[in-house]
Structures are given as structure tokens and as C-alpha cells.
XYZ file of C-alpha atoms in Angstrom:
760
model
C 139.557 112.690 161.473
C 141.411 113.057 158.109
C 138.896 112.373 154.980
C 141.709 110.685 152.438
C 140.210 111.102 148.552
C 141.318 107.751 146.962
C 141.719 109.527 143.517
C 144.178 111.959 144.552
C 147.949 111.369 143.066
C 149.311 111.170 146.653
C 147.188 108.017 147.752
C 147.690 106.256 144.126
C 151.290 106.929 144.644
C 151.765 105.843 148.571
C 150.018 103.054 147.844
C 151.820 102.456 144.527
C 154.856 103.275 147.068
C 153.859 100.302 149.431
C 153.209 98.071 147.206
C 156.600 98.219 145.298
C 158.147 98.391 148.527
C 156.102 95.449 150.264
C 155.578 92.767 148.025
C 159.261 91.982 147.109
C 159.785 92.270 151.363
C 157.328 89.650 151.256
C 158.125 86.738 148.872
C 162.331 87.680 149.439
C 161.862 87.049 153.688
C 159.416 83.661 152.277
C 161.746 82.219 150.383
C 164.341 83.311 152.756
C 162.532 81.343 156.289
C 161.967 78.298 154.236
C 165.834 78.038 152.874
C 166.594 78.618 156.627
C 163.807 75.630 157.617
C 165.587 73.379 154.710
C 168.885 74.302 156.048
C 167.991 73.171 159.535
C 166.951 69.609 158.283
C 169.440 68.807 156.323
C 172.199 69.810 159.624
C 169.719 67.530 161.274
C 169.536 64.655 158.945
C 173.926 65.261 159.169
C 174.634 64.691 162.742
C 171.906 61.987 163.164
C 174.171 59.834 160.294
C 177.375 61.610 161.838
C 175.979 60.136 165.257
C 174.754 57.148 164.400
C 178.009 55.983 162.737
C 180.213 56.993 165.490
C 178.597 55.414 167.830
C 178.811 51.981 165.379
C 182.246 52.024 165.961
C 182.469 53.385 169.129
C 180.461 50.419 170.779
C 181.816 47.686 167.848
C 184.856 45.965 170.339
C 182.324 45.893 173.340
C 179.688 44.316 171.563
C 181.972 41.906 170.197
C 182.841 40.864 174.021
C 179.693 41.425 175.200
C 180.866 44.323 177.911
C 177.239 45.996 178.905
C 179.065 48.128 180.892
C 182.172 49.593 177.952
C 178.719 50.010 176.286
C 177.043 51.585 178.681
C 179.734 54.709 178.873
C 180.390 55.578 175.892
C 176.397 55.477 175.440
C 176.237 57.949 178.161
C 179.052 60.233 176.476
C 177.529 60.242 173.061
C 174.239 61.470 174.446
C 176.029 64.262 176.190
C 174.322 66.085 173.149
C 171.398 67.465 173.623
C 169.441 66.486 170.534
C 169.828 63.012 171.397
C 166.725 61.252 173.081
C 167.198 57.813 173.063
C 169.713 55.283 171.911
C 169.194 51.558 171.454
C 172.073 48.576 171.252
C 171.272 45.263 170.051
C 173.705 42.590 169.719
C 173.149 39.637 166.894
C 170.470 37.279 167.916
C 169.214 40.287 171.057
C 171.415 38.859 173.247
C 172.285 42.223 174.317
C 169.622 45.117 174.400
C 170.653 48.863 175.245
C 168.049 51.256 175.429
C 169.165 55.026 176.512
C 166.084 57.618 176.368
C 165.966 61.204 177.464
C 161.583 62.280 177.546
C 163.084 65.608 178.918
C 164.791 66.999 175.780
C 162.084 65.837 173.219
C 161.054 69.228 171.871
C 159.732 69.015 168.323
C 159.372 66.197 166.029
C 162.345 63.002 166.259
C 164.497 61.412 163.794
C 164.959 57.975 163.765
C 168.307 56.072 161.754
C 169.541 52.765 162.247
C 173.277 51.207 160.789
C 174.885 48.078 161.806
C 177.594 46.487 163.624
C 180.090 45.120 161.612
C 183.725 43.038 162.949
C 185.896 41.561 160.806
C 183.665 42.711 157.849
C 180.789 40.332 159.748
C 177.722 42.110 161.414
C 177.601 41.338 165.140
C 174.713 43.908 165.856
C 172.614 47.121 165.867
C 173.003 50.974 167.001
C 169.922 53.070 166.669
C 169.540 56.637 167.442
C 167.112 58.932 167.394
C 167.346 62.844 167.181
C 165.012 65.823 167.602
C 164.261 68.723 165.451
C 163.297 71.729 168.217
C 166.833 73.040 169.510
C 167.580 73.344 165.646
C 164.405 74.387 164.608
C 164.406 77.444 168.016
C 167.482 78.384 166.266
C 165.808 78.627 163.085
C 163.726 80.720 164.262
C 165.772 82.973 166.110
C 167.325 83.939 162.898
C 164.246 84.224 160.859
C 163.033 86.964 163.315
C 166.692 88.900 163.019
C 166.635 88.850 160.073
C 162.272 89.652 159.332
C 163.013 92.152 162.263
C 166.219 94.295 159.532
C 163.954 94.013 156.839
C 160.535 95.725 157.996
C 163.329 98.218 159.397
C 164.772 98.815 155.771
C 161.284 99.094 154.192
C 160.333 101.857 156.570
C 163.160 103.852 156.086
C 163.352 103.418 152.625
C 159.125 104.175 152.186
C 159.641 107.438 154.414
C 163.086 108.710 152.506
C 160.812 108.349 149.248
C 157.883 109.733 150.857
C 159.248 112.758 151.547
C 161.096 113.019 148.550
C 158.127 112.298 146.573
C 156.437 114.906 148.784
C 158.629 117.758 148.574
C 159.964 116.720 144.762
C 156.301 116.098 143.071
C 153.436 116.581 144.944
C 153.975 119.639 146.369
C 154.335 120.891 143.159
C 151.787 119.698 141.616
C 149.111 121.045 144.507
C 150.727 124.413 143.404
C 150.425 123.461 139.582
C 146.352 122.244 140.340
C 146.229 125.764 142.113
C 147.479 127.302 139.296
C 145.051 126.034 137.090
C 141.876 126.601 139.064
C 142.380 130.170 138.948
C 143.141 130.111 135.330
C 139.563 128.154 134.676
C 137.470 130.628 137.170
C 138.799 133.121 135.525
C 142.044 134.924 137.156
C 144.542 135.876 134.672
C 146.312 137.708 136.549
C 148.402 135.813 138.929
C 151.602 134.473 137.454
C 153.909 131.433 138.248
C 157.484 131.694 138.802
C 159.064 128.452 139.119
C 161.870 127.605 137.583
C 162.269 123.671 136.941
C 163.885 121.467 134.172
C 162.447 118.792 134.419
C 158.474 117.505 133.575
C 157.422 119.148 135.966
C 158.748 122.504 135.622
C 158.228 122.318 131.778
C 154.126 121.399 132.834
C 154.550 124.637 134.603
C 155.498 126.074 131.978
C 153.469 124.910 129.499
C 150.208 126.686 132.120
C 152.729 129.884 131.881
C 151.993 130.079 128.985
C 148.463 129.437 128.369
C 147.125 131.495 130.557
C 149.427 134.113 129.083
C 147.346 133.261 125.811
C 144.930 132.988 127.120
C 144.898 136.896 128.962
C 145.807 138.148 125.865
C 142.437 136.057 124.170
C 140.705 137.693 126.923
C 142.043 141.160 126.023
C 141.287 140.716 122.221
C 138.179 139.334 123.164
C 136.988 141.817 125.132
C 137.769 144.756 122.434
C 135.364 142.568 119.886
C 132.957 142.239 122.187
C 132.631 146.074 122.825
C 133.103 146.566 119.058
C 130.488 144.654 118.373
C 128.215 145.186 121.194
C 128.448 149.444 119.274
C 127.446 148.223 116.316
C 124.945 146.211 117.727
C 123.458 149.422 119.542
C 124.083 151.072 116.002
C 121.838 148.165 113.980
C 119.215 148.269 115.966
C 118.601 151.822 116.053
C 118.996 151.142 112.266
C 116.692 147.986 112.805
C 114.337 150.546 114.807
C 114.393 153.271 111.945
C 113.582 150.850 109.379
C 111.005 149.494 111.089
C 109.509 152.804 111.646
C 109.672 154.187 108.464
C 108.412 151.220 107.011
C 105.221 150.545 104.411
C 104.215 147.655 105.360
C 102.376 147.403 109.061
C 105.085 146.200 111.455
C 104.860 146.219 115.466
C 106.969 144.262 118.370
C 104.894 142.527 121.713
C 106.841 142.098 124.296
C 107.018 138.125 125.892
C 104.192 139.828 128.392
C 101.902 140.688 125.034
C 102.727 144.853 125.844
C 103.164 146.521 122.314
C 106.613 147.723 122.439
C 107.254 149.127 118.874
C 104.382 150.190 115.916
C 105.035 152.287 112.846
C 102.187 154.788 111.058
C 101.645 152.047 109.007
C 100.262 149.749 111.427
C 98.975 152.267 113.347
C 97.057 153.595 109.464
C 96.283 150.076 110.029
C 94.521 148.874 112.831
C 93.296 153.222 113.335
C 95.119 154.514 115.933
C 98.371 156.639 117.005
C 101.655 155.104 117.423
C 102.134 156.683 121.028
C 98.494 154.082 121.189
C 100.033 151.501 120.180
C 101.684 151.866 123.082
C 98.828 150.742 125.644
C 98.007 147.893 123.442
C 98.145 144.019 124.736
C 97.742 141.454 122.263
C 96.530 139.173 124.764
C 93.708 141.876 125.327
C 93.137 142.187 121.368
C 89.469 140.264 120.608
C 90.677 140.193 116.864
C 93.492 138.482 117.776
C 91.618 135.950 120.021
C 88.793 135.169 117.043
C 90.834 135.049 114.115
C 93.468 132.705 115.654
C 96.253 135.336 115.557
C 96.867 135.110 119.623
C 97.010 131.548 120.033
C 99.495 131.957 117.480
C 101.429 134.551 119.098
C 101.452 132.099 121.805
C 103.050 129.357 120.365
C 105.859 131.059 118.942
C 106.691 132.343 122.002
C 106.468 129.179 123.757
C 108.391 126.572 120.275
C 110.806 130.065 119.030
C 109.321 128.691 115.435
C 108.039 131.412 113.065
C 104.661 131.211 112.323
C 102.117 132.137 109.061
C 98.344 133.151 108.687
C 96.237 134.981 106.091
C 92.758 136.895 107.777
C 90.995 139.633 107.237
C 91.352 142.536 108.459
C 88.968 145.410 108.981
C 91.089 149.175 108.271
C 90.141 152.074 110.154
C 87.956 153.268 106.846
C 85.904 150.838 107.770
C 87.140 148.462 104.728
C 88.011 145.183 104.968
C 91.381 143.916 103.466
C 92.984 140.295 103.376
C 96.568 140.675 104.584
C 99.194 137.782 105.356
C 100.131 138.549 109.404
C 103.317 136.720 110.320
C 104.943 136.686 113.801
C 108.757 135.331 114.152
C 109.588 135.574 117.765
C 112.477 137.253 117.601
C 114.985 138.549 120.402
C 115.529 141.710 122.475
C 117.651 143.134 125.293
C 118.548 139.096 126.044
C 114.446 139.087 126.427
C 112.067 137.167 123.721
C 109.228 138.920 121.927
C 107.022 138.726 118.952
C 107.700 140.935 115.656
C 104.196 141.285 113.856
C 104.006 142.148 109.557
C 101.290 142.453 107.191
C 100.919 142.127 103.855
C 98.350 143.326 101.947
C 97.090 140.828 99.941
C 94.961 142.393 97.940
C 96.698 142.645 94.587
C 97.624 138.910 95.289
C 93.732 138.217 95.696
C 93.163 140.081 92.261
C 96.211 138.242 90.056
C 95.139 135.249 91.425
C 91.634 135.097 90.555
C 93.326 136.471 86.883
C 95.185 133.285 87.209
C 92.752 130.802 87.569
C 89.980 132.422 85.180
C 93.158 132.090 83.071
C 93.310 128.787 83.551
C 89.432 128.133 82.801
C 89.498 129.395 79.753
C 93.028 128.176 78.829
C 91.460 124.740 79.404
C 88.569 125.594 77.588
C 90.435 126.056 74.780
C 92.645 123.193 75.582
C 89.105 121.317 74.992
C 87.849 122.922 72.511
C 91.530 121.696 70.713
C 90.844 118.784 71.364
C 87.661 118.680 70.249
C 88.356 120.248 66.926
C 90.853 117.384 66.956
C 88.897 114.647 67.151
C 86.633 115.982 64.154
C 89.409 117.609 62.120
C 91.099 113.527 62.599
C 87.486 112.395 61.941
C 86.317 114.646 58.952
C 89.820 114.674 56.759
C 90.360 110.630 57.246
C 87.307 109.228 56.627
C 87.183 110.714 52.977
C 90.669 109.297 52.787
C 88.860 105.818 53.782
C 86.730 105.975 50.681
C 89.847 107.254 48.360
C 93.005 104.688 49.161
C 90.068 101.827 49.683
C 88.906 101.889 46.395
C 92.650 102.743 45.393
C 93.266 99.537 46.429
C 90.325 97.516 45.436
C 90.994 98.598 42.072
C 94.829 97.091 42.783
C 92.624 93.872 42.091
C 91.638 94.424 38.478
C 94.166 92.531 36.482
C 92.596 94.063 33.600
C 93.371 97.579 33.632
C 96.171 98.892 31.335
C 99.495 100.460 32.250
C 98.235 103.884 31.885
C 95.921 103.641 34.408
C 98.242 101.880 36.432
C 100.251 104.469 36.346
C 97.617 106.995 37.731
C 96.344 104.991 40.330
C 99.178 104.583 41.851
C 99.594 109.228 41.046
C 96.496 108.783 43.325
C 97.487 106.089 46.311
C 101.321 108.239 46.238
C 99.097 111.155 47.152
C 96.414 109.674 48.829
C 99.497 108.648 51.445
C 101.466 111.627 51.090
C 98.227 113.346 52.608
C 97.530 111.132 55.058
C 101.351 110.879 56.341
C 100.454 114.988 56.479
C 97.183 115.175 58.569
C 99.003 112.183 60.983
C 102.239 114.758 61.126
C 99.573 116.973 61.892
C 97.962 115.482 64.735
C 101.088 114.008 66.128
C 102.692 117.364 66.917
C 99.375 118.384 68.731
C 99.855 115.421 70.898
C 102.759 116.259 71.629
C 102.074 119.803 72.346
C 99.219 118.610 74.346
C 101.128 115.617 75.986
C 98.837 113.592 75.641
C 101.875 110.377 74.037
C 102.977 108.156 76.262
C 106.343 106.236 75.587
C 105.067 102.239 76.162
C 108.996 100.690 76.812
C 108.856 96.395 75.822
C 111.781 94.608 75.066
C 112.569 94.195 71.338
C 115.187 92.559 69.170
C 117.887 95.641 68.383
C 119.159 93.524 65.170
C 115.360 92.294 63.600
C 115.036 96.261 63.770
C 117.827 97.415 62.330
C 117.914 95.396 58.927
C 113.913 95.881 58.891
C 115.065 99.709 58.503
C 118.295 99.166 56.537
C 116.122 96.906 53.731
C 113.616 99.414 53.294
C 116.498 102.012 52.598
C 118.416 100.951 51.168
C 115.434 99.985 47.812
C 115.165 103.515 48.429
C 118.665 104.492 47.975
C 119.088 102.343 44.800
C 116.090 104.259 43.488
C 118.003 107.038 43.410
C 121.616 105.646 42.944
C 122.800 106.593 46.008
C 125.055 103.787 48.184
C 123.827 102.771 51.680
C 125.239 101.083 54.468
C 124.385 99.802 58.298
C 127.300 99.685 60.275
C 126.532 98.751 63.699
C 128.432 97.677 67.319
C 129.058 93.815 67.602
C 129.108 94.428 71.104
C 126.111 95.786 71.312
C 123.442 94.174 72.706
C 121.006 92.244 71.058
C 117.508 92.575 73.198
C 117.354 95.932 74.655
C 114.134 97.660 76.586
C 112.282 101.074 74.608
C 109.397 101.956 72.403
C 110.663 100.331 68.845
C 107.979 102.384 67.721
C 109.253 105.279 68.222
C 112.667 103.924 67.722
C 111.240 103.333 63.949
C 109.108 106.640 63.052
C 112.655 108.550 64.278
C 114.674 105.855 62.272
C 113.187 106.244 59.574
C 112.266 110.132 59.489
C 116.338 110.932 59.603
C 116.956 107.510 57.033
C 114.087 108.989 54.558
C 115.091 112.896 54.630
C 118.309 111.966 54.318
C 117.909 109.915 51.429
C 114.834 112.674 50.258
C 118.396 115.480 50.314
C 120.773 113.350 48.916
C 121.344 113.379 45.180
C 124.414 111.239 44.896
C 127.357 109.717 46.698
C 125.736 107.847 50.097
C 123.646 107.201 52.483
C 125.228 105.643 56.100
C 123.012 103.947 58.727
C 125.957 104.330 62.514
C 125.133 102.374 65.624
C 127.524 102.322 68.413
C 127.917 101.961 72.355
C 129.116 105.601 74.204
C 128.068 106.060 77.791
C 126.000 103.991 78.727
C 123.586 104.580 75.927
C 123.092 104.029 72.223
C 123.528 106.414 69.732
C 122.507 106.402 66.241
C 123.933 108.370 63.142
C 122.960 108.669 59.886
C 125.671 110.439 57.920
C 124.697 111.681 54.078
C 126.364 113.425 51.561
C 124.056 115.965 50.444
C 123.943 119.134 50.185
C 124.575 120.383 54.067
C 122.390 123.131 56.105
C 123.704 126.242 57.442
C 123.945 127.165 60.605
C 120.749 130.104 60.597
C 119.159 126.996 59.561
C 120.397 124.503 61.800
C 119.112 127.322 64.763
C 115.021 126.694 63.748
C 116.173 123.520 61.490
C 113.057 121.694 64.578
C 110.747 123.828 65.187
C 107.232 123.199 63.837
C 106.804 123.544 60.199
C 110.014 124.621 59.411
C 111.716 123.611 55.776
C 115.156 124.279 54.693
C 115.533 125.914 51.028
C 116.152 122.400 49.679
C 113.672 121.097 51.158
C 110.934 123.405 49.930
C 112.645 122.844 46.451
C 111.761 119.416 46.955
C 108.007 121.104 47.709
C 106.757 118.115 50.050
C 107.105 117.126 53.697
C 105.332 120.027 56.216
C 108.749 120.559 58.308
C 106.818 118.687 61.331
C 109.167 115.611 60.898
C 112.095 116.246 63.238
C 109.917 118.463 65.198
C 108.257 115.168 65.574
C 111.452 113.289 66.074
C 113.315 114.833 68.565
C 110.372 115.020 70.668
C 109.664 111.425 71.006
C 113.443 111.800 72.096
C 112.734 113.913 74.983
C 110.027 111.354 76.322
C 112.354 108.222 76.032
C 115.135 110.016 77.834
C 117.044 110.629 75.010
C 118.390 113.825 72.402
C 118.941 114.317 69.326
C 121.001 117.026 67.795
C 122.775 117.764 64.274
C 126.084 119.269 62.274
C 126.417 119.527 59.200
C 128.377 122.090 56.725
C 127.036 123.423 53.450
C 128.206 121.396 50.535
C 129.973 118.769 52.953
C 126.892 116.434 54.290
C 124.846 116.784 57.845
C 125.271 114.033 60.332
C 121.919 112.882 63.017
C 122.997 111.454 66.235
C 119.921 110.453 67.818
C 121.139 108.716 71.573
C 118.605 106.583 73.471
C 119.319 104.838 77.181
C 118.250 101.247 75.678
C 119.235 99.006 78.468
C 120.084 95.055 77.485
C 117.469 93.283 78.660
C 116.858 88.840 79.513
C 112.968 89.286 78.099
C 112.389 88.124 74.688
C 111.285 90.678 72.670
C 107.456 89.932 70.397
C 108.298 88.364 67.416
C 106.727 90.887 64.452
C 103.468 88.796 62.476
C 104.478 87.878 58.767
C 103.332 89.620 56.110
C 101.985 86.759 54.151
C 100.813 88.707 50.729
C 97.359 89.886 50.221
C 94.525 87.926 51.264
C 92.475 86.565 48.162
C 89.848 84.164 49.840
C 89.214 81.502 52.822
C 90.593 77.938 53.326
C 86.775 76.394 55.166
C 83.366 77.515 53.274
C 82.475 80.886 54.062
C 78.517 80.342 53.809
C 78.283 80.880 57.653
C 80.647 83.410 58.040
C 77.770 86.588 58.662
C 79.499 89.563 58.739
C 77.131 93.060 59.550
C 78.744 96.326 58.637
C 78.274 99.547 60.262
C 78.580 102.811 59.209
C 76.449 106.221 58.063
C 79.012 106.537 54.934
C 77.907 104.653 51.706
C 81.182 105.136 50.308
C 82.828 103.825 53.643
C 79.484 100.845 54.000
C 80.880 100.149 50.036
C 85.079 100.075 50.747
C 84.205 97.356 53.353
C 81.271 95.585 52.056
C 83.130 94.947 48.447
C 86.526 94.183 50.321
C 84.656 91.243 52.252
C 82.967 90.361 49.927
C 85.966 89.416 47.476
C 86.804 87.685 50.109
C 84.275 84.822 50.654
C 81.604 86.640 53.503
C 78.295 87.078 53.675
C 78.363 90.457 54.213
C 75.346 92.952 55.501
C 74.876 95.929 55.848
C 73.477 98.392 58.222
C 73.564 103.434 57.886
C 73.019 103.357 62.106
C 73.678 102.028 65.812
C 69.713 101.395 65.461
C 70.007 99.755 62.144
C 73.063 97.605 63.430
C 70.690 96.895 66.781
C 67.410 95.439 63.977
C 70.369 93.807 62.331
C 71.455 91.622 64.964
C 68.766 91.011 66.254
C 66.921 89.648 62.525
C 70.916 88.180 61.314
C 73.281 87.149 64.326
C 76.152 87.972 62.649
C 79.249 86.897 63.502
C 81.458 89.828 63.294
C 80.119 93.250 63.033
C 82.042 95.912 61.958
C 80.831 99.310 64.309
C 81.710 103.326 63.327
C 81.375 104.539 66.274
C 80.509 108.191 65.229
C 77.284 108.150 63.450
C 73.621 109.731 63.813
C 70.338 109.060 65.208
C 72.617 105.979 67.183
C 76.262 106.166 67.454
C 79.000 103.610 67.865
C 78.722 103.377 71.129
C 75.356 103.301 72.871
C 75.336 100.398 70.106
C 77.557 98.133 71.508
C 76.618 98.537 74.553
C 72.906 97.662 73.948
C 73.937 94.726 71.508
C 75.839 93.160 75.171
C 73.138 93.647 76.690
C 71.352 91.121 75.166
C 71.629 87.793 75.835
C 74.369 86.056 74.511
C 76.216 89.191 73.808
C 79.611 87.891 74.316
C 78.364 85.209 71.075
C 79.725 88.203 68.968
C 82.591 90.389 67.789
C 82.821 93.750 67.523
C 85.610 95.691 65.784
C 85.561 99.143 66.116
C 86.150 101.439 62.719
C 87.357 104.742 63.972
C 88.784 107.821 62.577
C 90.383 108.705 65.684
C 93.772 108.584 65.837
C 93.969 109.548 69.586
C 94.554 106.732 71.597
C 93.062 107.588 74.526
C 89.847 107.448 72.769
C 90.614 103.848 71.734
C 90.241 103.258 75.645
C 86.990 104.305 75.284
C 86.292 102.358 72.609
C 87.549 99.087 74.384
C 86.059 100.556 77.630
C 82.014 100.065 75.607
C 82.229 96.862 75.051
C 84.672 96.332 71.286
C 86.660 93.043 70.640
C 89.747 95.468 68.777
C 90.161 98.895 66.934
C 90.969 99.273 63.626
C 92.122 103.145 62.222
C 90.456 104.090 59.035
C 91.781 104.712 56.341
C 91.305 101.075 55.885
C 94.303 98.590 55.756
C 93.891 94.916 54.249
C 96.068 93.521 56.557
C 95.229 94.612 59.867
C 91.657 94.263 59.105
C 91.982 90.527 57.993
C 94.909 89.645 60.756
C 91.882 91.321 63.701
C 88.873 89.098 62.066
C 91.398 85.816 61.612
C 92.326 86.453 65.500
C 88.905 86.623 66.789
C 87.071 83.974 64.802
C 90.090 82.205 64.361
C 90.247 82.232 60.719
C 92.418 80.701 57.905
C 93.210 82.352 54.529
C 94.167 81.917 51.594
C 96.746 84.498 49.980
C 98.013 85.281 46.579
C 101.654 83.849 46.507
C 99.613 80.459 47.267
C 97.317 80.423 44.860
C 96.406 81.127 41.056
C 95.288 84.890 40.332
C 91.116 84.705 40.835
C 90.149 86.305 37.558
C 89.271 89.844 37.786
C 85.456 90.686 39.016
C 82.982 92.260 36.750
C 82.813 95.586 36.470
C 79.610 96.032 37.632
C 80.500 94.869 41.091
C 83.617 97.799 41.545
C 80.936 100.626 41.959
C 83.235 104.127 42.023
C 80.663 106.433 41.341
C 79.776 107.552 44.431
C 83.607 108.193 44.396
């Protein structure tokens, strides 16, 4: 039985042609039948009308005379028409009625038509004729049958003609092309297609022949290339084999079955065997591989084709344990899976790592020692500065001091502040090197910060006869996010240097936006800096010739400023020419923000007293240094506090139990019992939260402050103790209101005995 492929081109074309011929024929035949039926119906109606009119005219005279015989003769003549099946003639008022009916002629549906009989324009009766359409329909069907037969014959002839043409002009050539393409697909590129046609099939055949020629040439080139690559691969394998055999690293190759294929001399020495003996090994049977986990790694590498790495301890042929790194690399040799195993001696690395660990331990110990040293130095240096600067400020309150004494006191203050700045710079650069500086971004008002800087520098510039200008881009945001404290330190350092080293001309601060950042430019008309000095300018402790000539500073300011800039994600650079001044550029990412900036506490002047009586405000001052105790006592006593003192933490606890002070000024580093322990014990006593504890510390490190607060202190005040921070903290904790020097008349100078400087 012939099997028909419904997806073949021949079947699709056959059905398409059949549908293309059949559908129009069916539609045309249907329309012809419909038209034939309508025409036959029209002929029947025309015949009926004609016969009725003729009969009405013929019987008019006879019906008037009531001549039934004549009427019947006329009716019989009319009934000779084979389509008529009934004729009825009636006179007016039915005086005469003749009906002639032939039932044998009725073959289909009948149609009836009446017509009046007229004489002298007066109706004398009526004629009714019934005609049958059966004969007409039979005749119409006969015509339709003939037409359909002719149409089918035409369709069959057209179909046969089209199929023969399609087979010999399209399907047969396409089958040849398919067979040719299948030969190409199966790799037979020697068969040619000798065929010359100018139509689409011919062009397709030409393209297939061109493709065959291209593939044939490509195969020849590929065969030559494969032969060349095969030879190169063989040479490479020989080369790799040579490298493996002569490698100083122990290397061995195993087949997927576990059998050793190749091993070099280094591996043979490692395991204490000869190269020939290695070929008898199977890594699946080596006990050391199973115990160390190398067997599982090797099998896993063969399964997933991913390398493995493991560090194992190998006992050599000399009985020495060697720590090695084993690398298991899956590879293909001769189209089969193999394992290349390489061993690396880690003894030297372990020694190096141990040395590195020892160095790290020593470095950590040195860092800890450095931190302890810096903490101790901070305490030892800032503690005497507390007494020097503190008593100098107390002396400033003496309105009876002579001008010469005030000049000397100003020298003490100036020198003390300079020494404190040097100490702070040295400690800060040490904190930066130890990575202990943190940037604390917050919202601040850029305009207020610049105004504050301008007011500060303007006074310094006027003292030297210099002009100072501030140029700010009006498009800059007002509220920005950043570390305002560090930014202020950098700008004060840059502007201070510009004023310090400029003897004539001007200093300018320009602020503008650049590439999503805010740029600050400090320009001066000073002596300038040489190229050699510019290279070293940002190094710690380096000073230019101008700086050495001035005899001020430590050379740390610019180094600290650049580190601050980097910590804040910015850059600090400079340009300068000798004799033409310098330009320092600082760029920082300071994004705008809608968060309101914290308002700065407005300085109201020197505190001279309390608004309310202070009889109940007892303060306990705890410090092991008599000078520091005396300083704080006199400072608080002048304002009106009742002050009590203690020398160490144990005495502080006793004084607290007996005196119940409202606030304790606690030094944190003391003998017998330090401030940490004393604070913790006081907090453990009943009612511990009623007393406020302010830590007075000479430590400059912020991380030490966190430990102080964790011990139970409410606030931290750094030494040297300054009046404003101390009174501000006390006012916040106790809810105090002060009287300031600009709100009241100057207080009378205290007696000389009240300010004892003998200890200083």
C-alpha cells in the first residue's frame, strides 16, 4: 500500500492545485444552477400570464352569449399546452361555470393566476389558469447535468495537465536536489550536479553546487590543518613528556583505571622507588592515598573534571616527613581521562609563614606597646599643661595685674598653647598611622562654617597687614553632609599657613563646585615653594626653608590634613612657583542634604557666677595631682560652688558616702584606686544615678572615651581643662544657669592669698 507523506511538497502542491480548481468550479456550478432555476421560474410565470390573457380574450364573446359549447372548444384547444393542469371559467354571478382539470400532468408545484373577462370595458366573468412547473424543472436539471459534466471534464483535464507539468518541471528536479543535498550532508562531496536551468530551481541547483565546491575545498584545507595540528600535538606531547620527566617537581600521571602511566625521577625519589617500579603502582591501592584523602580527591576529579588541591604529610624514602601540596589535575591523553598529580614541597613556605607569624606577633606587640606609650605620653604631657594653662587663665581674672605681668602671662599662654598644639599633632599623626582615626559625617551649614573661618582668619590677616577675601559660588548647597570638624581643621591649617608665610599682599579662599564635589582653593602671595620642597611637603615632620626660618611648627599640619582628606574620600594637592605664591586645592564629596544642621552653642562670655544660690551645689574634685585639684577647686570656687577634694578613688568613695556631692569631677588615672574602678563602685551604691560624674582625662584618644563612658561616667572633659567645656557640661548635667562677664559688672579681684601659685 502506497504511504502518503502529508508533509511532502508534492502532496501540498497537489492538494493546493486540487483546491484551486475545485473551489472555483463548485462556486461557479452552484451559481449556474441558481441562475437556471430562477430563469425557469421566470419562464413559467410568463407562460402563465400569457395563457391567462389569451384565454380571457378568446372566451369573451362566447361567455357574453353564454355559449358553453364554444367555450369548451376554446378550453380544449388551450389545454393542449402540456404545462396546463386546470382551467376554470366563471360568468358574472356564477351563472356559467366550466372547470377542466388534468391530474396526470401534475409533476411539481403549480402556480395559479386569475384574469377578468371584459366586454365594453365591463367585467362579465373571470378566467383562472393553473400551470405546473415540473416540466420546466426537469428541463432545467437536464441542462444543469450537461453543464456540470462539461465542467468536471474540464477540471480533470486541467488537473492532469497541471500535475504532469508540476511533476516534470518541479517535483522531479526538487527530488534530485534533495538527493544531492543528502549526499553533501553525509559527507559525499565528490558527486557533481550537471544541470543547466535558468529558472529558480536551476539557480538553487547552482547554489548547492557552489556550496559543495566550497565544502570540498574546506575539507581539504581542514584535513591539511588537522594533519598539521596532529603532528604539532604529537610534538607537544613529546615536549610535555620531556618537561615532566625532567621537572624538579615530583610529578606522576595515572590513567582513569588508577594505573600509573608515567612518573619522573623527582617523584620516584620522593616515594623511594625507581621509575620502572612506579609503572606497577595503582593509586586506588596505595594506602597513603586512602588515609590522606587523596584517593577521594582523585576519584572526584575524574568524575567532575575539576582540579583538586590538598596539603598532606609525606614520608620520604629517607624516613623524613615532608609537608607537601598535592595538586590533582584531570586531563585528556589519547582521548582518555588521566590524572596529572604534582607535589610541591611546602617546608620552606611553612618556615616563611612561621617567620611571618612571629613578625606579626612582634608587630602587634609593638603596636600595643606604642599605644600604651602614646597613652602614657598623652597623660604625662597633658597633665602638667593642665596646671600651666589653667593657672594662667585664672591669673587673667586678676584685674589688678600690671601691664608687664599681663604681657608675661600672655607669653605663658601663647607658649603653652603652642606646646599643646605640638603635642596634639604628634598624637594625631600617631593615631592616623595606627588607623585609629574615624570620620563622622553629619549635616552642617557650609555657609556658617565658611563665615566662622573668614572671621577668624580676617583678624590674623589684619594683624599682618594682609588682605583676606572669601569667594563662594552662590550655587553651592547650604546644608551638606560631611565631617565638619575635620574639614575645619584642614582649612584652618591651610589658611593659617598662608597667613603665616605671607608677608605682603593677600590671602584668598575660593569655594566652588567641580565634578560633583566641592573644591576649596587657598591662594596666597607668599614666597612660594620650590619643586624639590613640593615633593617632600606632605611628609611628616618636613619643613620648608621658610618654615625653618619662621621657627614655628613641627611639619605635621599638611601631613595630617592630607590624611584627613583621604579618609573623607577627597584629595589635597598644591601648585607653587618661587616668588609667585602658592595654591592649595582641597576637593571633597560633600553631598547636599535636607537634614537640618545642629546649631552650635553660642559662646556667651566668661562665667562669673550662678543665677541661683549655690549653697547646695557640692562638687567633689578627685585627682592625685595637687596642682590639678587646686586648679579645679579655685575655678569652681570663684563661680560659687562648694568644693571638696580627694586624692584617689578610695577617698572619692568615702567622700561620696559622707558628703553626698551633686557632681564628681573624676580623674581616671590615679594610684590606690583609679577612676574607672571608683566610678563602677559608686554606681553600684544605692542612689548611684543621683550623682553626676564627669571624667577629667589627659587621654586624647576617642576610643578611651568610650571605655570611660562604659565605666559609668556621664561626660568626658579633656585636660588641659578649659572653662567653657567644663561649665557647659556641668550646666547640662545639673540644669544650671550662669552669669557671664558681659552681663554684670566686673567682680572685685580676689585676695592674693586665694590664688596660690607656689606649687606652680
